PDB file of N, CA, C and O in Angstrom:
ATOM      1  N   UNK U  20     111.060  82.898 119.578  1.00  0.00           N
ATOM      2  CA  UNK U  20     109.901  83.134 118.727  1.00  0.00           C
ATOM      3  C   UNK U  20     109.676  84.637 118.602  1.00  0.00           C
ATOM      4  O   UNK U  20     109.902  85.303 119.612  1.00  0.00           O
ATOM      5  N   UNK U  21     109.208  85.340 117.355  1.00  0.00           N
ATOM      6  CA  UNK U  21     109.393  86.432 116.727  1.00  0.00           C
ATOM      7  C   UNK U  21     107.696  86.992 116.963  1.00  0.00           C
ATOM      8  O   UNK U  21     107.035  86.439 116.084  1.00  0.00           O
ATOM      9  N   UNK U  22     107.119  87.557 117.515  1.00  0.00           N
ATOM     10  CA  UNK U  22     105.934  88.733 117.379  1.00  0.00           C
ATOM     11  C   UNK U  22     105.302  88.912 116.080  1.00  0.00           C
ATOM     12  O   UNK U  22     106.002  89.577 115.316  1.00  0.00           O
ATOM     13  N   UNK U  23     104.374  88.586 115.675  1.00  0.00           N
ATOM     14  CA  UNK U  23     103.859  89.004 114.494  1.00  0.00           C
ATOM     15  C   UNK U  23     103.478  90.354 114.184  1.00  0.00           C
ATOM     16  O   UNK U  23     102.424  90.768 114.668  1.00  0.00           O
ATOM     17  N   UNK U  24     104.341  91.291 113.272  1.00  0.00           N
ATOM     18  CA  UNK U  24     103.825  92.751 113.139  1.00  0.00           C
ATOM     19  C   UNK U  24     102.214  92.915 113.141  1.00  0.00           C
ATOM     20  O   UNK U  24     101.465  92.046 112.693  1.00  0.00           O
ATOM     21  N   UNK U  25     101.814  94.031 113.653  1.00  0.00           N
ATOM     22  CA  UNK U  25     100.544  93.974 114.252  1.00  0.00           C
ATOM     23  C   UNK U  25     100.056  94.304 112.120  1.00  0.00           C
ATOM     24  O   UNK U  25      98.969  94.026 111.613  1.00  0.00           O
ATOM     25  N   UNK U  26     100.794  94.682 111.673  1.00  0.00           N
ATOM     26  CA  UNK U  26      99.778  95.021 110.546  1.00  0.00           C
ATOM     27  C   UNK U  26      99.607  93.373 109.559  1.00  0.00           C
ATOM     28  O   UNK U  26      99.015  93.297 108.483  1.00  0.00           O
ATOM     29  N   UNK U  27     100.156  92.428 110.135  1.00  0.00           N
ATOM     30  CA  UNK U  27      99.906  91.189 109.529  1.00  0.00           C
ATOM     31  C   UNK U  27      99.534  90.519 110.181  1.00  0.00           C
ATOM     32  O   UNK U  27      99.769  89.404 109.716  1.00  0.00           O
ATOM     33  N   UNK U  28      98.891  90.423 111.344  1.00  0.00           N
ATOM     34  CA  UNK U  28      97.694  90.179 112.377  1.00  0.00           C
ATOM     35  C   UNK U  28      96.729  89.786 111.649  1.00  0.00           C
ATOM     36  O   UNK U  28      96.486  90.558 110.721  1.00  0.00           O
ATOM     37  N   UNK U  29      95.879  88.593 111.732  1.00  0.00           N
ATOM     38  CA  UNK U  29      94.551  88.413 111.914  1.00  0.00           C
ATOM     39  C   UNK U  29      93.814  88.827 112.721  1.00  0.00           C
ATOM     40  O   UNK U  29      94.160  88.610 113.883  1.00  0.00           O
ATOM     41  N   UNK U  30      92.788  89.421 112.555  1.00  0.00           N
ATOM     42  CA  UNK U  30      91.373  89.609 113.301  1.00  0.00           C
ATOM     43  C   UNK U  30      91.652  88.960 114.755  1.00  0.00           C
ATOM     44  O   UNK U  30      91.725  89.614 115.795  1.00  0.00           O
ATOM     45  N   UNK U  31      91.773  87.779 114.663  1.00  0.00           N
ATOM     46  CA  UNK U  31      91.786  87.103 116.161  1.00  0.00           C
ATOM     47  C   UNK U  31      92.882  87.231 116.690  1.00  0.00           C
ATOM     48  O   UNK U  31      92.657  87.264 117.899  1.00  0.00           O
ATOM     49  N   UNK U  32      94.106  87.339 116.483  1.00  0.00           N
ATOM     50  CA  UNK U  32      95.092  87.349 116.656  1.00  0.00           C
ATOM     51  C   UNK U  32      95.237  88.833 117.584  1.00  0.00           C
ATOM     52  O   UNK U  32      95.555  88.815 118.773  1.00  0.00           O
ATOM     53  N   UNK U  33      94.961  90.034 116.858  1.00  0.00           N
ATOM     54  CA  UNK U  33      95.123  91.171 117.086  1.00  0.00           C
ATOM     55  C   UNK U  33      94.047  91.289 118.595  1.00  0.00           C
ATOM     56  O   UNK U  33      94.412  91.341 119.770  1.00  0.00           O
ATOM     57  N   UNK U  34      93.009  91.301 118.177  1.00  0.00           N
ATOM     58  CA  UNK U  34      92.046  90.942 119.206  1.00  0.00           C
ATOM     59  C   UNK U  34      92.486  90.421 120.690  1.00  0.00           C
ATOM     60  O   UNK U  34      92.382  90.845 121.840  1.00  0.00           O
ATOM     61  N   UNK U  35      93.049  89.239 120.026  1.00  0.00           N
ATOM     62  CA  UNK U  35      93.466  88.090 121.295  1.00  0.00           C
ATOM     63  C   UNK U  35      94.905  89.317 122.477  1.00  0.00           C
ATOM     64  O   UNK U  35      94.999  89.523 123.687  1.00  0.00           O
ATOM     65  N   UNK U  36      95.760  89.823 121.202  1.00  0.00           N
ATOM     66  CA  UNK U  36      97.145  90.884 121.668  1.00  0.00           C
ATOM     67  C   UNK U  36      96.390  92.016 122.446  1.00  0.00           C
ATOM     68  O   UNK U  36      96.835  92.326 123.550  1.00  0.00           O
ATOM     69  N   UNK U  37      95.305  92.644 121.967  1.00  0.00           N
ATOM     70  CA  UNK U  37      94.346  94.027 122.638  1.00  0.00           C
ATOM     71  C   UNK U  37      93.920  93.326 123.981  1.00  0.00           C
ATOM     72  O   UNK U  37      94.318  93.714 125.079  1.00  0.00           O
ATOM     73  N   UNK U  38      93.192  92.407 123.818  1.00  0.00           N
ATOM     74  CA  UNK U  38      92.758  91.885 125.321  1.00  0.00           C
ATOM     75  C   UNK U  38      93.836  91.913 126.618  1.00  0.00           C
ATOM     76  O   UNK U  38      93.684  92.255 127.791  1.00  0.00           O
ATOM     77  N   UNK U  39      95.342  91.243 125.642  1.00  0.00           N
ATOM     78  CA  UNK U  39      96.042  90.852 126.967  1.00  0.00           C
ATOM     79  C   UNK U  39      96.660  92.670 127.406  1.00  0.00           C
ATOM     80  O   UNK U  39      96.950  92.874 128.585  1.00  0.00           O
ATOM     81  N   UNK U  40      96.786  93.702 126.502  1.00  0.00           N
ATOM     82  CA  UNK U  40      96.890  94.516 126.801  1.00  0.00           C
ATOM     83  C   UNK U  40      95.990  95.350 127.885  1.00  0.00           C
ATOM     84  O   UNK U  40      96.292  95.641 129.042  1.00  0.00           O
ATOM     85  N   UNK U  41      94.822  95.637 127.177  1.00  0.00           N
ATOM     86  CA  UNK U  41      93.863  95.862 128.436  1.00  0.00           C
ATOM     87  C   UNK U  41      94.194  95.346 129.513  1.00  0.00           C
ATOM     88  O   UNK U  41      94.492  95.938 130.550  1.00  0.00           O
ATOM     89  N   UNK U  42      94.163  94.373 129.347  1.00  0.00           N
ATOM     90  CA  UNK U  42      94.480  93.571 131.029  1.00  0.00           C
ATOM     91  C   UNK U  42      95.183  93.740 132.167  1.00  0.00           C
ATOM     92  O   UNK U  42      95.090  93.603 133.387  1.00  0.00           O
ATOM     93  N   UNK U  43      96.285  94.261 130.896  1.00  0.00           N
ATOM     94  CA  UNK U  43      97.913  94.331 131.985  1.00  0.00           C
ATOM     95  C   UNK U  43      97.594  96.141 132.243  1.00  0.00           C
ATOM     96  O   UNK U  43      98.118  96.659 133.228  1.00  0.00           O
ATOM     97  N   UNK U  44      97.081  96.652 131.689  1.00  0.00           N
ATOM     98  CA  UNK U  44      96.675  98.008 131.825  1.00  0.00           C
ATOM     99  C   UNK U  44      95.750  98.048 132.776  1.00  0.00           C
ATOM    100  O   UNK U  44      96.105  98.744 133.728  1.00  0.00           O
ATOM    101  N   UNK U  45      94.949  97.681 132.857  1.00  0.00           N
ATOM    102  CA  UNK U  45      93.876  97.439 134.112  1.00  0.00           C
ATOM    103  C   UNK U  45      94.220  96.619 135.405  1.00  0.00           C
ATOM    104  O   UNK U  45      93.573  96.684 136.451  1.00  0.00           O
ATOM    105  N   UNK U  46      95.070  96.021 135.241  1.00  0.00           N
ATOM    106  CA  UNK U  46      95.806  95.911 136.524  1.00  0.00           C
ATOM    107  C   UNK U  46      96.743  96.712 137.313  1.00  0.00           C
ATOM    108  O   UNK U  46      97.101  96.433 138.457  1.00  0.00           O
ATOM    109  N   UNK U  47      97.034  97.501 136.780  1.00  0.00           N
ATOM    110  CA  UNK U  47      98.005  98.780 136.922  1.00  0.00           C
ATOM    111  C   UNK U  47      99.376  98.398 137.408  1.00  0.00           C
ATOM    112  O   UNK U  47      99.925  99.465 137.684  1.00  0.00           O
ATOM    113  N   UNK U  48     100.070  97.559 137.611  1.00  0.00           N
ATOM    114  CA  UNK U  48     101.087  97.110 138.098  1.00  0.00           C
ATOM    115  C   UNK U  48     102.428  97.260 137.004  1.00  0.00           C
ATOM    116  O   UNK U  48     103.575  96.899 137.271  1.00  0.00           O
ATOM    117  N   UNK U  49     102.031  97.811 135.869  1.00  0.00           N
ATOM    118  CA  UNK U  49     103.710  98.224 135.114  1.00  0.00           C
ATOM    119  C   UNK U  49     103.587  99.358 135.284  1.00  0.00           C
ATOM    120  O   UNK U  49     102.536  99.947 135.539  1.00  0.00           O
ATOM    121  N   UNK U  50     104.651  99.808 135.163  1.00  0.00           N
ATOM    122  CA  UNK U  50     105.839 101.149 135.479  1.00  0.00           C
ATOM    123  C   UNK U  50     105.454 102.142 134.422  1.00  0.00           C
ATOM    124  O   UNK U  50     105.118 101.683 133.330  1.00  0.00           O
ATOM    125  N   UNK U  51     105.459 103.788 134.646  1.00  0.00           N
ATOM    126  CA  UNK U  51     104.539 104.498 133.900  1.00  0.00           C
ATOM    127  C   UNK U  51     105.425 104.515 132.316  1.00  0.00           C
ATOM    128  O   UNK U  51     104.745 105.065 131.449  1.00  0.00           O
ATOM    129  N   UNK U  52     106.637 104.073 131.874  1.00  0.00           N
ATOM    130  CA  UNK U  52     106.991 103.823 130.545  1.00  0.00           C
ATOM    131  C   UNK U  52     106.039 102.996 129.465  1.00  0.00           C
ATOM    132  O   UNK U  52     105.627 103.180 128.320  1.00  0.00           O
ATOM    133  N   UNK U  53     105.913 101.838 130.637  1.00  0.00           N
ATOM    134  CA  UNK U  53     105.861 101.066 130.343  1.00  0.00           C
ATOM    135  C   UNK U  53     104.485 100.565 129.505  1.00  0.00           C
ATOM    136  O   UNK U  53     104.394  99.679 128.656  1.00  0.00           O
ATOM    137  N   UNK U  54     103.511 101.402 130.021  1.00  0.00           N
ATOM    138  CA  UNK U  54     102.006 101.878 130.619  1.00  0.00           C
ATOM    139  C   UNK U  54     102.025 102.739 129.089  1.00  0.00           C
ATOM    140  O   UNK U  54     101.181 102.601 128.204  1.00  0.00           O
ATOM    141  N   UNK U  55     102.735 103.281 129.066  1.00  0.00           N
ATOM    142  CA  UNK U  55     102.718 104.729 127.674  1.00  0.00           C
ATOM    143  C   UNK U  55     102.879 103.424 126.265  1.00  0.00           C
ATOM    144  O   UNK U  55     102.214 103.546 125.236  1.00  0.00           O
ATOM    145  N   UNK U  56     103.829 102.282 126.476  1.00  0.00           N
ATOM    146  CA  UNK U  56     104.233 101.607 125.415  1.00  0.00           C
ATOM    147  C   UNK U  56     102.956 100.728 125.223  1.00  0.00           C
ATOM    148  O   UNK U  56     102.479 100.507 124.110  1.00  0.00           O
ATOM    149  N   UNK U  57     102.539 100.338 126.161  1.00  0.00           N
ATOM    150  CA  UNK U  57     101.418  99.645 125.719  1.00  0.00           C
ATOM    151  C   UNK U  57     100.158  99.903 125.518  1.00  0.00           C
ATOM    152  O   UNK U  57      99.271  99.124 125.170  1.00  0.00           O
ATOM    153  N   UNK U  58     100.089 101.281 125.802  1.00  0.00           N
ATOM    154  CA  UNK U  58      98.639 101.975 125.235  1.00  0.00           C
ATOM    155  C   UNK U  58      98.955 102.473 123.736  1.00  0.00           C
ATOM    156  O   UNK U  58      98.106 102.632 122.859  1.00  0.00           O
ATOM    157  N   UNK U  59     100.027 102.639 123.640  1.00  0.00           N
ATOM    158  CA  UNK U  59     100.414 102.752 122.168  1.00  0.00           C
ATOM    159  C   UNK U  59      99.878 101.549 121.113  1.00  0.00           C
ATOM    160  O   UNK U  59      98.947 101.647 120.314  1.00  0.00           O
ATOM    161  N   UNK U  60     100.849 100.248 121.380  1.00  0.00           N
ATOM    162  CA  UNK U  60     100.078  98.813 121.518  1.00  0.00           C
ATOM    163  C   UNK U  60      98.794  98.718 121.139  1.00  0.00           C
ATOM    164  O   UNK U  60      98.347  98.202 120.114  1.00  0.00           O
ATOM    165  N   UNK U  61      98.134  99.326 122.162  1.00  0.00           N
ATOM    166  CA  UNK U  61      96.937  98.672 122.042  1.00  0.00           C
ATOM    167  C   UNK U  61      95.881  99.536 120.822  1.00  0.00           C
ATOM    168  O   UNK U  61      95.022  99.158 120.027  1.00  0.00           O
ATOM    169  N   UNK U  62      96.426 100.744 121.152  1.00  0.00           N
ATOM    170  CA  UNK U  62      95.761 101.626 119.683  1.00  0.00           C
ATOM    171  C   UNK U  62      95.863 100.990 118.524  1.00  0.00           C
ATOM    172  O   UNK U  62      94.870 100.628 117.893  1.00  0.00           O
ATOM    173  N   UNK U  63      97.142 100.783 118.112  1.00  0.00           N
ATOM    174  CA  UNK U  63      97.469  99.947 116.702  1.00  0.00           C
ATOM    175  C   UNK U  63      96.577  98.579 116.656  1.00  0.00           C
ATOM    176  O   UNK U  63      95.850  98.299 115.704  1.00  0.00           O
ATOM    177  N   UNK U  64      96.760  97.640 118.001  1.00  0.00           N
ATOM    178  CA  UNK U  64      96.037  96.978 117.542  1.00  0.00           C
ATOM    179  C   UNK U  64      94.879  97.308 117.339  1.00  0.00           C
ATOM    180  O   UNK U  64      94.531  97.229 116.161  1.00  0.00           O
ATOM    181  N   UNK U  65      93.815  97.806 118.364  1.00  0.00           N
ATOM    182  CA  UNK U  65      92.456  98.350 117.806  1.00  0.00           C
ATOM    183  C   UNK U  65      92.291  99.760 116.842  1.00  0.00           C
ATOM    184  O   UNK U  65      91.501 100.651 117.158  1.00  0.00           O
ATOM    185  N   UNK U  66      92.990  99.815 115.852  1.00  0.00           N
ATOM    186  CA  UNK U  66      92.856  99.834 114.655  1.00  0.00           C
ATOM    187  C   UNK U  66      92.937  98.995 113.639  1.00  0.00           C
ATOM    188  O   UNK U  66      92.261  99.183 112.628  1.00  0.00           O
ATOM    189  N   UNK U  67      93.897  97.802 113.784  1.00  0.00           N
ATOM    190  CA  UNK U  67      93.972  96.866 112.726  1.00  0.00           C
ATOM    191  C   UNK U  67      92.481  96.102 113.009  1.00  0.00           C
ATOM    192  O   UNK U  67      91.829  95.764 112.021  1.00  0.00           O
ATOM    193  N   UNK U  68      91.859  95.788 114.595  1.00  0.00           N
ATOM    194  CA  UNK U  68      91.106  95.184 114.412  1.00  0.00           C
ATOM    195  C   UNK U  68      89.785  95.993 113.543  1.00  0.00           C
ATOM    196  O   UNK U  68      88.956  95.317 112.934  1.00  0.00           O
ATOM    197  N   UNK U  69      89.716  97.491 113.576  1.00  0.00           N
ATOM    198  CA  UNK U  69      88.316  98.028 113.024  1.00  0.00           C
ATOM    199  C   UNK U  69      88.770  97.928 111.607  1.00  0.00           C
ATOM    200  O   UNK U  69      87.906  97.435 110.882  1.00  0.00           O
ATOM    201  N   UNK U  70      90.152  98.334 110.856  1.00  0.00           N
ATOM    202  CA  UNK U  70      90.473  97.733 109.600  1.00  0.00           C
ATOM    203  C   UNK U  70      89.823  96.435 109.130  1.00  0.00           C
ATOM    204  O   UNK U  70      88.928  96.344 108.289  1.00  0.00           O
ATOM    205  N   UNK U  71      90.579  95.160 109.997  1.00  0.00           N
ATOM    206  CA  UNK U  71      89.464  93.719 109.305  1.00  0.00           C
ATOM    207  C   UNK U  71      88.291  93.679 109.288  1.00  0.00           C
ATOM    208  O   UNK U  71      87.650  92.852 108.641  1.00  0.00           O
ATOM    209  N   UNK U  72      87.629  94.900 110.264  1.00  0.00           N
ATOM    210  CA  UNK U  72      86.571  94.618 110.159  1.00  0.00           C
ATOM    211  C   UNK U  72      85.775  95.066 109.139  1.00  0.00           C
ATOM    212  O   UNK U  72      84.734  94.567 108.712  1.00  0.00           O
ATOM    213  N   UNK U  73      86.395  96.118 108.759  1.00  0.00           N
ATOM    214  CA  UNK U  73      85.584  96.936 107.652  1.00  0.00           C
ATOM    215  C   UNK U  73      85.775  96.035 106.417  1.00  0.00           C
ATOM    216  O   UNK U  73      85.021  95.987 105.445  1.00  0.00           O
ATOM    217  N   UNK U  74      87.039  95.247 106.635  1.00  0.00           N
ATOM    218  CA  UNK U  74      87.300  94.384 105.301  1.00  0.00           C
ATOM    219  C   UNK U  74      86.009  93.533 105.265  1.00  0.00           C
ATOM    220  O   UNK U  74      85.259  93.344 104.307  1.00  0.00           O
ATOM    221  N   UNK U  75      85.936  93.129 106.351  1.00  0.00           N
ATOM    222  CA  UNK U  75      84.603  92.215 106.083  1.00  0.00           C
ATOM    223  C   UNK U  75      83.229  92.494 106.079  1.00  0.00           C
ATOM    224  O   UNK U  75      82.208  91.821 105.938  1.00  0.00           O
ATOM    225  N   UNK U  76      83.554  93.963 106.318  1.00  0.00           N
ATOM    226  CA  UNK U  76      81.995  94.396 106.107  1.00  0.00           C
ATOM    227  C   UNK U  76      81.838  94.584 104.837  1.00  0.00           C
ATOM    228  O   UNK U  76      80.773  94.299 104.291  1.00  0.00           O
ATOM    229  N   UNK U  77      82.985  95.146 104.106  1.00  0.00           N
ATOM    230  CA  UNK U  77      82.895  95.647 102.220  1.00  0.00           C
ATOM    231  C   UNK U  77      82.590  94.138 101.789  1.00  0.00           C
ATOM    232  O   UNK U  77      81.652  93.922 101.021  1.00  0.00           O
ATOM    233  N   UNK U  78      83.302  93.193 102.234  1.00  0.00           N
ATOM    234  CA  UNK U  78      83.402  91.642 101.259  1.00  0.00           C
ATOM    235  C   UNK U  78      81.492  91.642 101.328  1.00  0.00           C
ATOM    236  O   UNK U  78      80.624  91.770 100.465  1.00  0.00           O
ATOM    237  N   UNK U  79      81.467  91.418 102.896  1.00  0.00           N
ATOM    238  CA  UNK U  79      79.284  90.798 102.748  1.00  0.00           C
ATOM    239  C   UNK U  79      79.072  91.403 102.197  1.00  0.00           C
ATOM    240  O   UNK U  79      78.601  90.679 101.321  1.00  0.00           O
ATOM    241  N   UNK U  80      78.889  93.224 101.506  1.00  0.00           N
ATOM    242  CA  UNK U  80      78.281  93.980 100.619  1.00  0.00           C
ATOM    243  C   UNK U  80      78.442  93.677  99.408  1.00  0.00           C
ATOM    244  O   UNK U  80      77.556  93.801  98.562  1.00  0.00           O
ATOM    245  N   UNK U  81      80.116  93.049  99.086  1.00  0.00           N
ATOM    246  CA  UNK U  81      80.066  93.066  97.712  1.00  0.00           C
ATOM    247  C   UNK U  81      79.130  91.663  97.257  1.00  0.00           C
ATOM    248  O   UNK U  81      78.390  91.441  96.299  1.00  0.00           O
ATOM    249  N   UNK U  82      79.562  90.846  98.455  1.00  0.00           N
ATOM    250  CA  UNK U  82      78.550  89.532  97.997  1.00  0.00           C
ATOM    251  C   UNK U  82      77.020  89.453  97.749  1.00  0.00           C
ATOM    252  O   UNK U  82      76.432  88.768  96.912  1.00  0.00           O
ATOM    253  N   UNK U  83      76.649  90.076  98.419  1.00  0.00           N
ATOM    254  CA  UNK U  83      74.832  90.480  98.721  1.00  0.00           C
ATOM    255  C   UNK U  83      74.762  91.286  97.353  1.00  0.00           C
ATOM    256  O   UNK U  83      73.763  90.781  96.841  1.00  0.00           O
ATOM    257  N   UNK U  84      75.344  92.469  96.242  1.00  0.00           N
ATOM    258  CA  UNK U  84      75.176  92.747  95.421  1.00  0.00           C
ATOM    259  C   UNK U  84      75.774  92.044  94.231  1.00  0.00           C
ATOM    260  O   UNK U  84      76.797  91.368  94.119  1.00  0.00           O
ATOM    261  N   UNK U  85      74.717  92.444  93.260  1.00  0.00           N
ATOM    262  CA  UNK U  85      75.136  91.768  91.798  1.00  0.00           C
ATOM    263  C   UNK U  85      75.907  92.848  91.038  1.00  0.00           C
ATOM    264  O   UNK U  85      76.038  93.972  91.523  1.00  0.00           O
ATOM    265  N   UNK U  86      76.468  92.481  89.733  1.00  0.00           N
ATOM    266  CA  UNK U  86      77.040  93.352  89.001  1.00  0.00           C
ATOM    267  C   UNK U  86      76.682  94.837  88.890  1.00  0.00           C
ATOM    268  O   UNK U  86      77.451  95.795  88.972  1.00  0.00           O
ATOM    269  N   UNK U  87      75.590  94.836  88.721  1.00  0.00           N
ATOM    270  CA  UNK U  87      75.047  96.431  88.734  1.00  0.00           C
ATOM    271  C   UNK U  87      74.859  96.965  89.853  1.00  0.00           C
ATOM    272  O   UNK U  87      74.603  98.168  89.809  1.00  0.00           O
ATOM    273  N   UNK U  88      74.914  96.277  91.288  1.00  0.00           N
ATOM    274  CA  UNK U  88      75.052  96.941  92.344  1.00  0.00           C
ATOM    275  C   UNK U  88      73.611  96.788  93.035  1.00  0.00           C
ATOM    276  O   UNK U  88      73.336  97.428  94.050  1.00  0.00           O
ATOM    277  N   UNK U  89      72.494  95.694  92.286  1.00  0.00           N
ATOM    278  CA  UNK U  89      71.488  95.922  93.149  1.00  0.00           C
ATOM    279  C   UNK U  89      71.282  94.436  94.178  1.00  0.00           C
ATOM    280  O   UNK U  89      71.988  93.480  93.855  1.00  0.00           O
ATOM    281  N   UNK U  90      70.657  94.316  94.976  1.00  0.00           N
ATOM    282  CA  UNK U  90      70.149  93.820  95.723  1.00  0.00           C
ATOM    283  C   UNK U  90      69.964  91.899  95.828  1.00  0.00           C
ATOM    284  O   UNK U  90      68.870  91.387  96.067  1.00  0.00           O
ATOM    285  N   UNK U  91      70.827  91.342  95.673  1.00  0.00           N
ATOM    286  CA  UNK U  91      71.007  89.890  95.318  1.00  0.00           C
ATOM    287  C   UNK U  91      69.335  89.179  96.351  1.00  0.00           C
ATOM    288  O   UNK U  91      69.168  87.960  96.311  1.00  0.00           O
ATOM    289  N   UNK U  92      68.816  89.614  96.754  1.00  0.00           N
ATOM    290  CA  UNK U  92      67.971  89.099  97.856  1.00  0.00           C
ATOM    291  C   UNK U  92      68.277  88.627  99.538  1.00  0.00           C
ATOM    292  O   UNK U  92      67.592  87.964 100.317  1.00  0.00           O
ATOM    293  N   UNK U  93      69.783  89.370  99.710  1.00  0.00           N
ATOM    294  CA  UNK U  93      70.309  89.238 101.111  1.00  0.00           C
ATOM    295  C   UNK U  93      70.784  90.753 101.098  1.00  0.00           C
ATOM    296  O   UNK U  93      71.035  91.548 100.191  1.00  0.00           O
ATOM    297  N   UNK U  94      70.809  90.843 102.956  1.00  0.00           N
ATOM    298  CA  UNK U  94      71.224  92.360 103.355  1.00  0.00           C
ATOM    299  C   UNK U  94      72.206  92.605 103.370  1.00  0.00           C
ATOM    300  O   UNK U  94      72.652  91.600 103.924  1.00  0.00           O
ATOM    301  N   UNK U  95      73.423  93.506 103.095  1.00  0.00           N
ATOM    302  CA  UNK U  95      74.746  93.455 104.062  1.00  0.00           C
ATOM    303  C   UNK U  95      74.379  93.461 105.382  1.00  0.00           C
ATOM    304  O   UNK U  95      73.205  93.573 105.735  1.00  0.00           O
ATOM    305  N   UNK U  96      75.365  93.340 106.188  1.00  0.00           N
ATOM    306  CA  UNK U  96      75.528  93.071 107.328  1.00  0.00           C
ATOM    307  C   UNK U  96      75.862  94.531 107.657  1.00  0.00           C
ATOM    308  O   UNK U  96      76.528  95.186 106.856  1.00  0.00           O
ATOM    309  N   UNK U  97      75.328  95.179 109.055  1.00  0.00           N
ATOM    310  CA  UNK U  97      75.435  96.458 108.956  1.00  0.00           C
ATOM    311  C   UNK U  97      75.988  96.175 110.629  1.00  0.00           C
ATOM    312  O   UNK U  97      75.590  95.328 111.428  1.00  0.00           O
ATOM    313  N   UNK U  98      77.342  97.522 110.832  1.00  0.00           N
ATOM    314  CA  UNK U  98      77.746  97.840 111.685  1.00  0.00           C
ATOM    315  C   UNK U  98      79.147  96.588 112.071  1.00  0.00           C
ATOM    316  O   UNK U  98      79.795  96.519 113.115  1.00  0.00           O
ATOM    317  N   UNK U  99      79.245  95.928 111.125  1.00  0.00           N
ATOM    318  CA  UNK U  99      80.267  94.799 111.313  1.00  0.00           C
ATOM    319  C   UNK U  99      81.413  95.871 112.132  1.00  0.00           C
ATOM    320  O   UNK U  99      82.493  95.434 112.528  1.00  0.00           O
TER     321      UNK U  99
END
């Protein structure tokens, strides 16, 4: 079974890959290469995850506004 490139990651997916990283990083038990490869890892992923997120912060904004950009009677969602 093949790794899903982190830039075609879902939200949860990526998330779920950052956690197990942290983990193995906070346990300290790999070898200092090894340690360098997966903090690498884990950057990419927590960037793809603040990427989806922003995706979904633009989508609630665009939904909450109408054509002209004002105020549908819901908030965006702030700080997604």
């Amino acid at each position: 079974m093949t790794e899903t490139p982190i830039p075609e990651m879902s939200f949860e997916d990526a998330m779920k890959a950052l956690e197990e990283v942290v983990s193995r990083l906070e346990r300290g038990d790999v070898p200092l290469e090894q340690s360098i490869s997966l903090y690498e890892r884990g950057a990419a992923l927590k960037k793809r995850c603040e990427d989806k997120l922003k995706e979904a912060e633009e989508k609630v904004a665009a939904i909450t506004l109408d054509a002209d950009g004002t105020p549908k009677g819901t908030t965006p969602v702030e700080g997604l």
